[in-house]
CSV table of C-alpha atoms and ligand atoms in Angstrom, one decimal:
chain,number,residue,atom,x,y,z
A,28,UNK,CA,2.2,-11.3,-26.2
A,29,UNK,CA,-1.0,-12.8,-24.2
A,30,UNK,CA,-0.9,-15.4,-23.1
A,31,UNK,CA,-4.1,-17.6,-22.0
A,32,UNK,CA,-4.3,-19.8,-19.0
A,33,UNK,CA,-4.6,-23.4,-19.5
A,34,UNK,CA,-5.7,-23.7,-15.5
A,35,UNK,CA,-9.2,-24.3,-16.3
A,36,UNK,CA,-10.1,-22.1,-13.6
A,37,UNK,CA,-13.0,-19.6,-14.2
A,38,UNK,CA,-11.4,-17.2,-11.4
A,39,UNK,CA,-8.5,-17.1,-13.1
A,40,UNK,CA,-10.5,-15.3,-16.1
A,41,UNK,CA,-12.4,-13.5,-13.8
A,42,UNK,CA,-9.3,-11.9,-12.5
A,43,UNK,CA,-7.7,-10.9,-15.9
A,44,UNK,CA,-11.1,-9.5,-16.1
A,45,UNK,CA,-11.3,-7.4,-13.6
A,46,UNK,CA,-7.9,-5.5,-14.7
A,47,UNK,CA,-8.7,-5.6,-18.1
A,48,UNK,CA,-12.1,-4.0,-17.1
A,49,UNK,CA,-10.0,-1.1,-14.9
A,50,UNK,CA,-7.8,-0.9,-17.9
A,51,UNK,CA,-8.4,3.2,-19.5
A,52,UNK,CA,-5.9,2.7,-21.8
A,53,UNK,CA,-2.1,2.4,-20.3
A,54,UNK,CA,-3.2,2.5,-16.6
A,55,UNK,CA,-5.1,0.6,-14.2
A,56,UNK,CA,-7.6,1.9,-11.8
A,57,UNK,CA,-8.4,0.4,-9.0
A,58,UNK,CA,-12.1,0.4,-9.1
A,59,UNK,CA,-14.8,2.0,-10.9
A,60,UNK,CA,-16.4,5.2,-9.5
A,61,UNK,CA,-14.9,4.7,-6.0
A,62,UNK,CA,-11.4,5.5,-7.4
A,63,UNK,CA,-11.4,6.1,-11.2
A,64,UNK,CA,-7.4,7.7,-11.5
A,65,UNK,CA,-4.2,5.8,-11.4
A,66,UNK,CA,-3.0,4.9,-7.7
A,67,UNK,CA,0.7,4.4,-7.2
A,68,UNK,CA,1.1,0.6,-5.7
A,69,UNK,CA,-2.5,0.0,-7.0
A,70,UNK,CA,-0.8,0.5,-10.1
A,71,UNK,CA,2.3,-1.5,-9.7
A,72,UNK,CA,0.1,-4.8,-8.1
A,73,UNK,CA,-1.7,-4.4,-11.5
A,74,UNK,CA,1.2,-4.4,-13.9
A,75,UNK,CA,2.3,-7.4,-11.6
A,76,UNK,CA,-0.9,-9.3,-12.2
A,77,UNK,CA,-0.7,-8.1,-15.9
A,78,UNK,CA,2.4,-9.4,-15.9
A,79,UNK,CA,0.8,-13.0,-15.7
A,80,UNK,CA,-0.6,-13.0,-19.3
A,81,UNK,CA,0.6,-10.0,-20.7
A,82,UNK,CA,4.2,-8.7,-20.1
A,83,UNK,CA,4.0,-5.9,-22.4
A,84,UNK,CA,0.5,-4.2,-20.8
A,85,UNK,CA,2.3,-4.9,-17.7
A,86,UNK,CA,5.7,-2.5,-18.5
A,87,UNK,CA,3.7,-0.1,-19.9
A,88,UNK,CA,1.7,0.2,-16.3
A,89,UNK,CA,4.9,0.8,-15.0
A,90,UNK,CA,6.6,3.2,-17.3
A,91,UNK,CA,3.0,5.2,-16.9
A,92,UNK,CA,3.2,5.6,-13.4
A,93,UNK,CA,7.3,6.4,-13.3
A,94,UNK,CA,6.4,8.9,-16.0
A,95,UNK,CA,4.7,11.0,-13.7
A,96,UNK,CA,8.1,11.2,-11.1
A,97,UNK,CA,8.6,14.5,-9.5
A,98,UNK,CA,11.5,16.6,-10.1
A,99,UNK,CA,12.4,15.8,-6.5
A,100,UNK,CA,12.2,12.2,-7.0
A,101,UNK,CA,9.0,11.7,-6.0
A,102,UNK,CA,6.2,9.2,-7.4
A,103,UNK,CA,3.2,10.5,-6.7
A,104,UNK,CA,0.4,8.6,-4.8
A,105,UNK,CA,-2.7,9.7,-7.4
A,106,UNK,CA,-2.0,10.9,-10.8
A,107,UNK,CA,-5.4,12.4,-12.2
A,108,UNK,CA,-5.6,11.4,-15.9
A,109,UNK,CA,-8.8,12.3,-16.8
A,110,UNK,CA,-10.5,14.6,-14.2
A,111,UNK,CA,-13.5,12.5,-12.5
A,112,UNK,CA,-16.4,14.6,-10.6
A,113,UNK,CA,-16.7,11.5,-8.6
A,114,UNK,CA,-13.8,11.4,-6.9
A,115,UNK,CA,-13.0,13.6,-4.1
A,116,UNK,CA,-10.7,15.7,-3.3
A,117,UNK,CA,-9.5,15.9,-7.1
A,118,UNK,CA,-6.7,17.6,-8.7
A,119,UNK,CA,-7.9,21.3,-7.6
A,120,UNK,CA,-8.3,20.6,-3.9
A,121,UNK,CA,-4.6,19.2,-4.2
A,122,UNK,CA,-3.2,22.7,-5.6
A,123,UNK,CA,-0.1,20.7,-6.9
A,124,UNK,CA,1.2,22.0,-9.4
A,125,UNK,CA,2.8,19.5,-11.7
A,126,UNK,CA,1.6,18.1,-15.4
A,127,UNK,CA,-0.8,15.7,-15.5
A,128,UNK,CA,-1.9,16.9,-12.2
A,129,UNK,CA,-1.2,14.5,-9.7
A,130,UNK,CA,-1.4,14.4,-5.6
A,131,UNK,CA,1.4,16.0,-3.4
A,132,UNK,CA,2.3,12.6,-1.5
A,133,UNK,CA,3.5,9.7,-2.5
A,134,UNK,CA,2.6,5.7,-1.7
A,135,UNK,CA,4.5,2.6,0.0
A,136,UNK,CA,6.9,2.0,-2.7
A,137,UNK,CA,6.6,-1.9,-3.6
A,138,UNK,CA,8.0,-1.2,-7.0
A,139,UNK,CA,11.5,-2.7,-6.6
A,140,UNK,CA,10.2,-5.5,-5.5
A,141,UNK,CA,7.0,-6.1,-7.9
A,142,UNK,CA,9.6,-5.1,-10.4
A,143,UNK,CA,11.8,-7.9,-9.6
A,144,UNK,CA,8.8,-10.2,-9.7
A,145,UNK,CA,8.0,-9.6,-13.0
A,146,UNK,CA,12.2,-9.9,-14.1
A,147,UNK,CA,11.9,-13.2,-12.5
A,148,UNK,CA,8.6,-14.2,-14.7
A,149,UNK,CA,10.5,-13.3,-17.8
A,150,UNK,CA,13.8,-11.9,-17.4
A,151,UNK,CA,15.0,-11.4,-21.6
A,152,UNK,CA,12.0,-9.4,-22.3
A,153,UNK,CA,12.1,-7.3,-18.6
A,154,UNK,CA,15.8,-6.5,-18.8
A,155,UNK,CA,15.5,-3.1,-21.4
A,156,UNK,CA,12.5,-2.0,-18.7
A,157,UNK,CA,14.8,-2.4,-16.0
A,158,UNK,CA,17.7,-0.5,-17.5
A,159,UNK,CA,14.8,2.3,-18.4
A,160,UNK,CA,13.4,2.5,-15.0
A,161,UNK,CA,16.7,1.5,-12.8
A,162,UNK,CA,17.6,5.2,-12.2
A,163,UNK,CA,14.0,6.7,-11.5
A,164,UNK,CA,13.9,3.8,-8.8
A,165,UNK,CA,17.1,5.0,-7.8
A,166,UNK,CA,16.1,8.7,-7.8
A,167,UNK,CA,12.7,7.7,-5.8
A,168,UNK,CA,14.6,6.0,-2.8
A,169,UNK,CA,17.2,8.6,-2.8
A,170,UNK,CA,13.7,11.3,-2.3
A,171,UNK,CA,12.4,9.0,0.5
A,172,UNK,CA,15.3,8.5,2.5
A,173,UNK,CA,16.4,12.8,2.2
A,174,UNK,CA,13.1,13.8,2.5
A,175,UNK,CA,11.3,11.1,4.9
A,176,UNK,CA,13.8,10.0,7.1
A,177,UNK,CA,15.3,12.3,9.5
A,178,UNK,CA,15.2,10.4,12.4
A,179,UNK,CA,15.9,6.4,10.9
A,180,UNK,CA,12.6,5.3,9.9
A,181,UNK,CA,9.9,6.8,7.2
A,182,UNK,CA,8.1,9.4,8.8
A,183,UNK,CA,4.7,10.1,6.7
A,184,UNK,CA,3.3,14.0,6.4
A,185,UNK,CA,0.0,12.5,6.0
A,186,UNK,CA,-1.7,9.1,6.9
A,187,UNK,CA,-2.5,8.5,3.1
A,188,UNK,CA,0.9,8.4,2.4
A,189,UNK,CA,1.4,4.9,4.2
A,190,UNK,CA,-1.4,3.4,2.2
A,191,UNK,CA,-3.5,1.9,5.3
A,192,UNK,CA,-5.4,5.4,5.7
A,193,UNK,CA,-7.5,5.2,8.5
A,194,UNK,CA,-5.4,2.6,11.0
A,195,UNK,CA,-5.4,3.2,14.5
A,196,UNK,CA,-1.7,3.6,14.2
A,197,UNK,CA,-2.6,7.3,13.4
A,198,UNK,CA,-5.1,8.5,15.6
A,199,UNK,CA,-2.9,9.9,18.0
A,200,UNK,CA,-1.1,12.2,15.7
A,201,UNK,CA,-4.4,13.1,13.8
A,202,UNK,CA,-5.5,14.4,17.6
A,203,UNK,CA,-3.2,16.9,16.7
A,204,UNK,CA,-4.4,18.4,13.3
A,205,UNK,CA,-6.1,21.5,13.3
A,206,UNK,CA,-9.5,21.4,11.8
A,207,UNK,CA,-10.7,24.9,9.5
A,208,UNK,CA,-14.6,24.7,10.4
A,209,UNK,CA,-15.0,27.1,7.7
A,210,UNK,CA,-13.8,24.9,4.9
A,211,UNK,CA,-16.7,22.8,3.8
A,212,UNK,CA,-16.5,19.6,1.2
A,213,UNK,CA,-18.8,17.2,-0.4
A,214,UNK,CA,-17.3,13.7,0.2
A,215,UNK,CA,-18.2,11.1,-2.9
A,216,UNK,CA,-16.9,7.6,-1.9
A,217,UNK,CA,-19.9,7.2,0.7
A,218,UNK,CA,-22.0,7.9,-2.2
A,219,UNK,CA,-19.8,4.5,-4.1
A,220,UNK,CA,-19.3,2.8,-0.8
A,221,UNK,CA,-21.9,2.1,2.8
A,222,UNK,CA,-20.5,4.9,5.4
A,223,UNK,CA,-20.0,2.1,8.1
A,224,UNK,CA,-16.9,0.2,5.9
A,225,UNK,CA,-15.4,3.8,5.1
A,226,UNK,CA,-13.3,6.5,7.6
A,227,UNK,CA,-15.6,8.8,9.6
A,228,UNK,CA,-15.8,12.8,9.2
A,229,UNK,CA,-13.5,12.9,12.2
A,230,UNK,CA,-10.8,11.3,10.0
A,231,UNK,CA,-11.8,13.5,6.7
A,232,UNK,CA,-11.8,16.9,8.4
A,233,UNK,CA,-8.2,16.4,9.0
A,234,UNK,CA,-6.9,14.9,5.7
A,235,UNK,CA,-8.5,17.9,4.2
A,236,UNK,CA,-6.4,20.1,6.8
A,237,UNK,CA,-3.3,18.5,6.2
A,238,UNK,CA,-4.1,18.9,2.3
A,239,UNK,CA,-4.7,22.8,2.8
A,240,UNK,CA,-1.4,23.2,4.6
A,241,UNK,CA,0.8,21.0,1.7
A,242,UNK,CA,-0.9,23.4,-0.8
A,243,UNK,CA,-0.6,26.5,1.4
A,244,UNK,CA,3.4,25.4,1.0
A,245,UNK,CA,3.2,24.1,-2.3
A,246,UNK,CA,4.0,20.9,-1.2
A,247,UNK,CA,7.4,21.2,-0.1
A,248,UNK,CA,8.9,18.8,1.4
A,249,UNK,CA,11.1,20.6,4.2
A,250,UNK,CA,7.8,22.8,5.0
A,251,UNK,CA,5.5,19.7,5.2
A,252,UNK,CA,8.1,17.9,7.7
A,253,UNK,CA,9.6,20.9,9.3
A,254,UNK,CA,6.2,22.5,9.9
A,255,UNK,CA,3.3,20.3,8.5
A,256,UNK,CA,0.0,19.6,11.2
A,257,UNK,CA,1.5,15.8,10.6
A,258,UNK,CA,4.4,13.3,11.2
A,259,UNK,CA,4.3,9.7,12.1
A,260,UNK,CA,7.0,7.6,12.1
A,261,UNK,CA,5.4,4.7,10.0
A,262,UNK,CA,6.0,0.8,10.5
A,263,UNK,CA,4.4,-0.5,7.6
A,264,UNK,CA,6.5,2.1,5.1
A,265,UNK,CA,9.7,1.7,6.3
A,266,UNK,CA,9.6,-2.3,6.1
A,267,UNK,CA,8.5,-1.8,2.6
A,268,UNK,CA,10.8,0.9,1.3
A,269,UNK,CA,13.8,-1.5,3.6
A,270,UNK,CA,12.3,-4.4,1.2
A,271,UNK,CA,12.5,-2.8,-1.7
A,272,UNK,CA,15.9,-1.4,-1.2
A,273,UNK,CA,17.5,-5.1,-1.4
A,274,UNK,CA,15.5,-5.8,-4.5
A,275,UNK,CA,17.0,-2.3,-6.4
A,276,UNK,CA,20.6,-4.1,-4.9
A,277,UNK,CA,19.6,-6.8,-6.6
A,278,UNK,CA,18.0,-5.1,-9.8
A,279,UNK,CA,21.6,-2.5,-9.7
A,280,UNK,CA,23.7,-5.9,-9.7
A,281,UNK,CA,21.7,-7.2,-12.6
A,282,UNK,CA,22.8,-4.4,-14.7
A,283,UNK,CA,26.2,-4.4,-13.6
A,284,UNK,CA,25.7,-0.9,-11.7
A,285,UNK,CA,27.4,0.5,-8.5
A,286,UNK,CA,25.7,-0.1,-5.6
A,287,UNK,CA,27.8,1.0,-3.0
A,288,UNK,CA,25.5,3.9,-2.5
A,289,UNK,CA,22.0,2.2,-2.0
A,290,UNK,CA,23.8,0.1,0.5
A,291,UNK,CA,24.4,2.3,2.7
A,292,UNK,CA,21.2,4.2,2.3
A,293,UNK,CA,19.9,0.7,3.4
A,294,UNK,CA,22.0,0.0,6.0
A,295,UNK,CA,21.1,3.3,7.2
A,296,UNK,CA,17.1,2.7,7.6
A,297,UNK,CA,18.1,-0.6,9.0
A,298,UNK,CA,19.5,0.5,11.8
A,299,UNK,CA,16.6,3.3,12.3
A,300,UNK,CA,14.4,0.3,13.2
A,301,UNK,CA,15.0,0.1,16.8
A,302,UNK,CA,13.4,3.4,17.4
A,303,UNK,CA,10.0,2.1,16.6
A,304,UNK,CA,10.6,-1.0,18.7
A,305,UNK,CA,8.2,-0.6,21.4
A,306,UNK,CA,9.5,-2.5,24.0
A,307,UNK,CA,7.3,-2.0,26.8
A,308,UNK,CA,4.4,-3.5,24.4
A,309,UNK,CA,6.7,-6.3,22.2
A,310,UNK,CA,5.8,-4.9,19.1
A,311,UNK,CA,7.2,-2.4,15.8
A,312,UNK,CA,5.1,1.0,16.3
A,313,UNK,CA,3.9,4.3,14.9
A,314,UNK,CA,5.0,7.1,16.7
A,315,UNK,CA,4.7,11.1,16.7
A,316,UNK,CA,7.4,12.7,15.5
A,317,UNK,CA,6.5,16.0,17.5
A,318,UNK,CA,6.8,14.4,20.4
A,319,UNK,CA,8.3,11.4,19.9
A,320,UNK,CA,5.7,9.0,21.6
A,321,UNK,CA,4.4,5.8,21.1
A,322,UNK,CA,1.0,5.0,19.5
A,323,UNK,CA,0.7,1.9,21.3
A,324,UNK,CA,-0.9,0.4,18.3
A,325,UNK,CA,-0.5,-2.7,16.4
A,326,UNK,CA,-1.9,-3.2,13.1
A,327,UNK,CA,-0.6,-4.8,9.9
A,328,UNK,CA,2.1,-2.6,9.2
A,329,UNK,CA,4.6,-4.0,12.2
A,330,UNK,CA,3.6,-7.4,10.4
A,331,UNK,CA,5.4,-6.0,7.1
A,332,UNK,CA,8.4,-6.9,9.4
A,333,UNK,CA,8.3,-10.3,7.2
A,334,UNK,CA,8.4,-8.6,4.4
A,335,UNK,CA,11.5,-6.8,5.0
A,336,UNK,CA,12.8,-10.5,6.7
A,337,UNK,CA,12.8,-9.3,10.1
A,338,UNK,CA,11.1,-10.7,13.1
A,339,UNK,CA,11.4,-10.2,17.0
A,340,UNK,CA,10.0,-12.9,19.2
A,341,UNK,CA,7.6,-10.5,21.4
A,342,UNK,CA,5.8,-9.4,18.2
A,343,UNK,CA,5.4,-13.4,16.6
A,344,UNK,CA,3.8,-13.7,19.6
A,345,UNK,CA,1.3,-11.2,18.8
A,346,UNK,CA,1.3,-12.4,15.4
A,347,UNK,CA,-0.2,-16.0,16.6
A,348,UNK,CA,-2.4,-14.4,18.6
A,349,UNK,CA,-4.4,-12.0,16.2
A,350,UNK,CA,-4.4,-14.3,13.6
A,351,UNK,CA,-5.9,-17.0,16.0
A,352,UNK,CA,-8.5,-14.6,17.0
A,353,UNK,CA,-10.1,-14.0,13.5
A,354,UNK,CA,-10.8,-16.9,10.6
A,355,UNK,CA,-9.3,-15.0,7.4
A,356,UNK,CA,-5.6,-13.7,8.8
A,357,UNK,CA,-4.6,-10.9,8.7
A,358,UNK,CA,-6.5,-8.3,10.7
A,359,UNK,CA,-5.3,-4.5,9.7
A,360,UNK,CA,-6.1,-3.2,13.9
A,361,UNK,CA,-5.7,-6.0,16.7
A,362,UNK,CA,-8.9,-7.9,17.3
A,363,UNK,CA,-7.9,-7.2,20.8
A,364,UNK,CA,-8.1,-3.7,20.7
A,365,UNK,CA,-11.3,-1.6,21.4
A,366,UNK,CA,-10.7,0.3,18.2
A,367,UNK,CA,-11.3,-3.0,16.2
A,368,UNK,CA,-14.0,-2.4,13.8
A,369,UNK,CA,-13.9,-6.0,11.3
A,370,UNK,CA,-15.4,-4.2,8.6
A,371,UNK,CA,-14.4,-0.6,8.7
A,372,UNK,CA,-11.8,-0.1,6.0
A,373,UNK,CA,-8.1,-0.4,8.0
A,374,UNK,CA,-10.1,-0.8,11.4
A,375,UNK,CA,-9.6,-4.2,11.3
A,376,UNK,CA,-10.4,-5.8,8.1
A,377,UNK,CA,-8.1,-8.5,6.2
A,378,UNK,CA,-6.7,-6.9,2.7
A,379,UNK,CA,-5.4,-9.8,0.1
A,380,UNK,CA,-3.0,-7.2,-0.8
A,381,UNK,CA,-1.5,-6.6,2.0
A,382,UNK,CA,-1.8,-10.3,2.8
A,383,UNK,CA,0.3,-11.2,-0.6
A,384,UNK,CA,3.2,-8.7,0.9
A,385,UNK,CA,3.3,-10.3,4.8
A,386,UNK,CA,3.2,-13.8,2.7
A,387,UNK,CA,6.0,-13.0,0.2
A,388,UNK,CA,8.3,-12.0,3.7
A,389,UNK,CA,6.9,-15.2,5.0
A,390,UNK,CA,8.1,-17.5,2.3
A,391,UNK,CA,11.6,-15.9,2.1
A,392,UNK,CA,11.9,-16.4,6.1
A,393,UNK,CA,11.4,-19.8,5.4
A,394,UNK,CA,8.3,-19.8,7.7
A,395,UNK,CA,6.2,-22.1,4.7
A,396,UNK,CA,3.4,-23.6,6.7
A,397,UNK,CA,2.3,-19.8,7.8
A,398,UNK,CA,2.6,-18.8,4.5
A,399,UNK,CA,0.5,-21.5,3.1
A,400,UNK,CA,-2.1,-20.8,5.9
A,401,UNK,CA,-2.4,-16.8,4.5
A,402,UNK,CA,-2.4,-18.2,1.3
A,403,UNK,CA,-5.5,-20.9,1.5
A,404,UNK,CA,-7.2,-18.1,3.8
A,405,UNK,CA,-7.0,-15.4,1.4
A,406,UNK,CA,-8.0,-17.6,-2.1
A,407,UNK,CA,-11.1,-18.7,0.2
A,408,UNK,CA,-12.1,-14.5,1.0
A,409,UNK,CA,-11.7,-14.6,-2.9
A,410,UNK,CA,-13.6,-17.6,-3.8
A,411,UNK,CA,-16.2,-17.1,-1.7
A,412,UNK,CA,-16.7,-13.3,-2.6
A,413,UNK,CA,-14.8,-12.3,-5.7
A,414,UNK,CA,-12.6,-9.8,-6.1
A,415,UNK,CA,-13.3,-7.0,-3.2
A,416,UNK,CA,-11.3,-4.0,-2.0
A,417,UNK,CA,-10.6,-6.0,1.5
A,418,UNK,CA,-13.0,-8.5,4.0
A,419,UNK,CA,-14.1,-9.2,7.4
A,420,UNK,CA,-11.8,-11.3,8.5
A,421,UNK,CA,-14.5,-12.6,10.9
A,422,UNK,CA,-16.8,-13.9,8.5
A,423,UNK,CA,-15.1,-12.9,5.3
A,424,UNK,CA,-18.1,-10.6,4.4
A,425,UNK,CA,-16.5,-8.6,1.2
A,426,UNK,CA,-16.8,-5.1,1.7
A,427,UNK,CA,-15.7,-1.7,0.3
A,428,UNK,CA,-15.1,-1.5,-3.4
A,429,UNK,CA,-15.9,-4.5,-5.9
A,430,UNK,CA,-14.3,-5.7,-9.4
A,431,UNK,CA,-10.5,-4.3,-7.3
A,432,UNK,CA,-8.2,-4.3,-9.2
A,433,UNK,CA,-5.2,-5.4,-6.5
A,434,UNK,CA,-7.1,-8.3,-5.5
A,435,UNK,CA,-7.3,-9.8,-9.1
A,436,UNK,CA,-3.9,-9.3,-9.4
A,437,UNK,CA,-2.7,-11.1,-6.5
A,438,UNK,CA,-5.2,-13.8,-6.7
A,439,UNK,CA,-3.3,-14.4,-10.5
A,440,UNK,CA,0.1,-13.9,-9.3
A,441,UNK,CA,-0.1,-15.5,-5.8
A,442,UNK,CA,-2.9,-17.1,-4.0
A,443,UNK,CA,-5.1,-18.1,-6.4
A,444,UNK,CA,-2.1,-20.1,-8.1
A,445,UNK,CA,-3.1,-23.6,-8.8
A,446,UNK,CA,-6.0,-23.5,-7.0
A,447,UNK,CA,-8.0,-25.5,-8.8
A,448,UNK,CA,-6.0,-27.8,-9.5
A,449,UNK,CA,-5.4,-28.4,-5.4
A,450,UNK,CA,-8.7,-28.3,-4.8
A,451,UNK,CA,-9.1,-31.2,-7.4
A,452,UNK,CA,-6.9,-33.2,-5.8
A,453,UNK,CA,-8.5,-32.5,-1.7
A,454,UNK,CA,-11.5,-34.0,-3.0
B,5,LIG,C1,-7.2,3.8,-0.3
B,5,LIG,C2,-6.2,2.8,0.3
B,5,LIG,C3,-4.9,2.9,-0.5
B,5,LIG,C4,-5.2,2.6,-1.9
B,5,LIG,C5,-6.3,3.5,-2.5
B,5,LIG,C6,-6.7,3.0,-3.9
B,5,LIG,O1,-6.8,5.1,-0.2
B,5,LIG,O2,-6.1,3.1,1.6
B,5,LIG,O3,-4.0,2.0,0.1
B,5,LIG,O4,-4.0,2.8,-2.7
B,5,LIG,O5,-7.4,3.4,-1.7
B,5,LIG,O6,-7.1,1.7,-3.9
């Protein structure tokens, strides 16, 4: 059933535009041209905006992407539809071999949780979707804490596995990567997207390494940790994945199942945590798994700590202080930092979708008046610019991709709720 908004506000169309317009028939893209395939938490922000107007759309997003689950357990992070020749590397350069063709890593897993959303929005007509889904969520945990958590937290085997590619929090183990000199590419999103808001060669070369080595092992994952050119310990991904494990409790309870066993998994990453706690600097950090050193980087993902309703003194501090150093909250690299770049993809700009997760933790916590503060600042990124892949949160310039698919969908879910009608009564 769709339903229409009686908001009156023209965004609010504009949004359910901009998903409908990604739609290619049971999946959601996030943008045209730049990324034209189905994204794993791309996907699951969309049903989640779909799930605003039209519940049905938004299941079958879901069921799409779960459809494409790994043997192992695994969701993969791009499953390639409909090969695109303008999007690079495609299903060929991935080697993987697995039908459609998707990529050999997977994506933050915000599923349990967006899932949960939507069973709160209309819980008769979610609860056979739940029951259908409940044990590939089961089955995808079970693959992230066996195969990505060896030493407590998630450990990623490449840096587009966390979903913030490019973040300083991954420079110091991308150091490491061997580059092949020999292997050249064509790269197509600076053809979709200006070079200066996108990662630099430096970055590509390795992603491309780290991709020959998973296909050299067929993407096994006890050869990709074991012996992969890459492994960080990842903030960001291990606050979502802790997260999401208390919403699959909560989903497993729901449907009368045990739950005994994701409990402990649970407890188990929970008390991983305090090996990313870098004390010296008062904040959650990536660190090399080789080595077992610090990045001495803070970036959005240690702020996912709300998210998973944890927070340390020493890092709220930092919190305040980044957010007071830019206009639009929250920065993805410290402003601080000499490798802030405001707009240079996760160098440093503000991503709504990021911003919705930090804010969801927020609210929970309690903490209301921050929450209504990342709230206000994102709807005014959106209002001022439309719906764009993430800002300067400086100026709010909107850079990267346009028409985003992620950004609609949290401006209709979260901060673009009763907007206009607040604004109304401001003025
Ligand atoms: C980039 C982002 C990633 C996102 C994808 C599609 O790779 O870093 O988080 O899922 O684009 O939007």
């Amino acid at each position: 059933m769709t339903v229409q908004s009686t908001s009156g506000n023209p965004l609010d169309q504009a949004a359910r535009d901009v998903l409908l317009g990604n739609d290619r028939g049971g999946y959601t893209i996030p943008t045209a041209r730049l990324y034209p395939y189905q994204w794993n938490w791309d996907s699951m922000f969309s049903a989640w905006g779909y799930a605003s107007f039209d519940m049905e759309r938004a299941w079958q997003e879901v069921h799409l992407l779960f459809a494409s689950q790994w043997d192992t357990g695994m969701v993969p992070h791009i499953i390639f539809h409909k090969v695109d020749p303008d999007y690079f590397p495609g299903p060929k350069v991935w080697g993987a071999t697995h039908e459609p063709p998707t990529s050999g890593i997977s994506q933050p897993p915000v599923a349990a949780t967006l899932i949960r959303k939507m069973y709160e929005m209309d819980p008769e007509a979610s609860l056979p979707h739940i029951k259908a889904l409940y044990p590939k969520l089961v089955a995808w945990h079970d693959w992230w804490i066996r195969e990505r958590c060896k030493d407590g937290p998630v450990a990623i085997i490449h840096p587009w596995e966390s979903g913030r590619d490019n973040c300083p929090d991954w420079d110091l183990g991308m150091e490491g990567v061997p580059v092949n000199e020999d292997d050249p590419y064509l790269r197509r999103d600076t053809t979709h997207v200006q070079e200066t808001e996108r990662p630099q060669k430096w970055d590509y070369d390795r992603y491309l390494a780290i991709l020959a080595f998973g296909r050299s092992v067929n993407w096994d994952d006890r050869e990709m940790v074991e012996n992969g050119p890459f492994l960080m310990a990842d903030p960001g991904i291990s606050f979502v994945l802790l997260r999401a494990f208390s919403d699959l409790i909560a989903l497993g309870e729901l449907l009368g199942e045990e739950t005994a066993g994701l409990q402990a998994q649970e407890s188990k990453l929970r008390a991983g945590l305090d090996k990313m706690w870098n004390a010296e600097k008062g904040w959650f950090d990536a660190y090399d798994m080789r080595t077992g050193r610090f990045a001495n980087v803070l970036g959005s993902g240690a702020f996912l700590a709300y998210f998973a309703g944890v927070s340390r003194p020493a890092q709220d501090a930092h919190f305040a202080r980044i957010w007071d150093k830019v206009s639009y909250g929250i920065p993805s690299a410290d402003p601080d930092s000499e490798r802030f770049e405001p707009r240079r993809y996760w160098r440093g700009p503000t991503w709504p979708v990021v911003n919705s997760l930090i804010a969801m933790g927020l609210k929970d916590m309690g903490r209301t008046e921050a929450e209504a503060r990342l709230r206000d600042e994102t709807a005014k990124l959106i209002e001022k610019g439309g719906f764009w892949e993430y800002y300067d949160p400086m100026d709010g310039t909107p850079c990267g991709g346009a028409s985003f698919g992620w950004t609609a969908a949290v401006w209709l879910t979260w901060c673009g709720q009763g907007r206009a009608a607040q604004r109304a009564g401001k003025e």
